[in-house]
mmCIF file of C-alpha atoms in Angstrom:
data_model
loop_
_atom_site.group_PDB
_atom_site.id
_atom_site.type_symbol
_atom_site.label_atom_id
_atom_site.label_comp_id
_atom_site.label_asym_id
_atom_site.label_seq_id
_atom_site.Cartn_x
_atom_site.Cartn_y
_atom_site.Cartn_z
ATOM 1 C CA MET A 1 81.406 82.217 100.752
ATOM 2 C CA THR A 2 83.108 85.458 101.711
ATOM 3 C CA PHE A 3 86.754 86.030 101.373
ATOM 4 C CA VAL A 4 87.934 87.975 104.673
ATOM 5 C CA ALA A 5 91.300 89.450 104.223
ATOM 6 C CA PRO A 6 94.332 88.999 106.344
ATOM 7 C CA THR A 7 95.286 91.218 109.133
ATOM 8 C CA VAL A 8 98.045 91.213 111.766
ATOM 9 C CA ALA A 9 97.044 89.719 114.321
ATOM 10 C CA ASN A 10 99.933 89.762 116.807
ATOM 11 C CA TYR A 11 103.638 91.386 116.280
ATOM 12 C CA GLU A 12 106.831 91.799 118.120
ATOM 13 C CA ALA A 13 110.596 93.077 117.231
ATOM 14 C CA SER A 14 112.811 90.133 116.289
ATOM 15 C CA ALA A 15 115.220 89.577 119.162
ATOM 16 C CA ASP A 16 118.322 91.385 117.687
ATOM 17 C CA LEU A 17 115.846 94.196 116.926
ATOM 18 C CA ALA A 18 116.457 93.951 113.558
ATOM 19 C CA ALA A 19 112.796 92.800 112.237
ATOM 20 C CA LEU A 20 109.118 93.273 112.617
ATOM 21 C CA LEU A 21 108.028 90.004 113.089
ATOM 22 C CA VAL A 22 104.064 89.518 112.539
ATOM 23 C CA ARG A 23 101.310 86.576 112.781
ATOM 24 C CA THR A 24 98.294 87.174 110.614
ATOM 25 C CA THR A 25 95.082 86.379 111.062
ATOM 26 C CA GLN A 26 95.381 83.270 108.884
ATOM 27 C CA ASP A 27 98.212 81.975 111.212
ATOM 28 C CA ASP A 28 101.082 83.218 108.558
ATOM 29 C CA ALA A 29 104.370 84.123 110.035
ATOM 30 C CA LEU A 30 106.002 87.062 108.110
ATOM 31 C CA SER A 31 108.864 89.093 108.723
ATOM 32 C CA VAL A 32 109.872 92.763 107.778
ATOM 33 C CA PRO A 33 113.446 94.043 108.097
ATOM 34 C CA ALA A 34 113.889 96.991 110.134
ATOM 35 C CA GLU A 35 115.979 98.699 107.366
ATOM 36 C CA LYS A 36 112.972 98.165 105.070
ATOM 37 C CA LEU A 37 110.507 99.478 107.576
ATOM 38 C CA ARG A 38 112.461 102.571 107.961
ATOM 39 C CA LEU A 39 113.252 103.381 104.461
ATOM 40 C CA SER A 40 109.390 102.651 103.756
ATOM 41 C CA CYS A 41 108.020 105.723 106.097
ATOM 42 C CA LYS A 42 105.490 107.606 104.877
ATOM 43 C CA CYS A 43 105.227 110.136 107.573
ATOM 44 C CA ALA A 44 105.028 113.936 106.845
ATOM 45 C CA HIS A 45 108.761 114.422 107.502
ATOM 46 C CA CYS A 46 110.303 111.113 105.384
ATOM 47 C CA THR A 47 107.993 112.357 102.748
ATOM 48 C CA ARG A 48 109.252 115.936 102.570
ATOM 49 C CA ALA A 49 113.098 114.771 102.923
ATOM 50 C CA ARG A 50 112.362 112.411 99.884
ATOM 51 C CA PHE A 51 110.799 115.258 97.720
ATOM 52 C CA ASP A 52 114.145 117.580 99.161
ATOM 53 C CA GLY A 53 116.278 114.686 97.919
ATOM 54 C CA ARG A 54 117.460 114.545 101.744
ATOM 55 C CA PHE A 55 116.374 111.165 102.702
ATOM 56 C CA PRO A 56 118.964 108.213 102.523
ATOM 57 C CA GLU A 57 118.930 105.219 100.473
ATOM 58 C CA ALA A 58 119.902 103.090 103.569
ATOM 59 C CA PHE A 59 119.770 102.669 106.920
ATOM 60 C CA PRO A 60 122.353 100.000 107.670
ATOM 61 C CA GLY A 61 122.171 98.800 111.679
ATOM 62 C CA ILE A 62 118.898 100.482 112.321
ATOM 63 C CA ALA A 63 116.920 98.476 114.708
ATOM 64 C CA ILE A 64 113.673 98.705 116.084
ATOM 65 C CA THR A 65 113.479 100.504 119.526
ATOM 66 C CA GLY A 66 109.369 100.337 119.992
ATOM 67 C CA ILE A 67 106.118 99.605 118.683
ATOM 68 C CA GLY A 68 102.980 100.926 119.446
ATOM 69 C CA ASP A 69 99.460 99.632 118.649
ATOM 70 C CA LEU A 70 96.929 102.077 117.336
ATOM 71 C CA GLY A 71 94.166 99.377 116.281
ATOM 72 C CA TYR A 72 94.621 100.338 112.427
ATOM 73 C CA GLY A 73 98.361 100.091 112.260
ATOM 74 C CA LEU A 74 101.534 100.374 114.216
ATOM 75 C CA ASN A 75 103.846 103.156 115.062
ATOM 76 C CA ILE A 76 107.082 101.938 115.090
ATOM 77 C CA SER A 77 110.160 103.883 116.600
ATOM 78 C CA PHE A 78 113.576 102.965 115.542
ATOM 79 C CA SER A 79 117.195 103.313 116.897
ATOM 80 C CA ASP A 80 117.838 106.621 114.998
ATOM 81 C CA GLY A 81 115.377 108.354 117.108
ATOM 82 C CA HIS A 82 112.447 108.307 114.224
ATOM 83 C CA SER A 83 109.303 107.666 116.075
ATOM 84 C CA ARG A 84 106.638 109.745 113.329
ATOM 85 C CA GLY A 85 105.831 106.746 111.408
ATOM 86 C CA ILE A 86 102.763 104.764 111.446
ATOM 87 C CA TYR A 87 101.988 101.760 109.249
ATOM 88 C CA PRO A 88 98.807 100.887 108.700
ATOM 89 C CA LYS A 89 98.208 96.812 109.139
ATOM 90 C CA PRO A 90 97.360 96.216 105.238
ATOM 91 C CA TYR A 91 100.592 98.610 104.683
ATOM 92 C CA LEU A 92 102.813 96.303 106.767
ATOM 93 C CA LEU A 93 101.373 92.714 105.147
ATOM 94 C CA SER A 94 102.290 94.345 101.637
ATOM 95 C CA LEU A 95 105.832 95.066 102.982
ATOM 96 C CA ALA A 96 106.407 91.546 103.997
ATOM 97 C CA GLY A 97 105.095 90.405 100.329
ATOM 98 C CA ARG A 98 101.489 89.066 101.663
#
């Protein structure tokens, strides 16, 4: 028997835009808060801001304003104007505790 790791099958922003709702290929329903996603961004800009000590410790009230599917991951835009982060699907599942 071969084990197939779950991946993201479907996704959408919650009605209040405060979370990413994810359904996996194993039909698990997961939720990742927008603030957790924003804090977990690994783009070059955010990585440099962390290195320089300029990255915020919190993003209160942050909302998801857009989601682009790149196949291997999602490009998520936020209400603070940040739209550079690409979240590979396995990374999203790890953020959701899966």
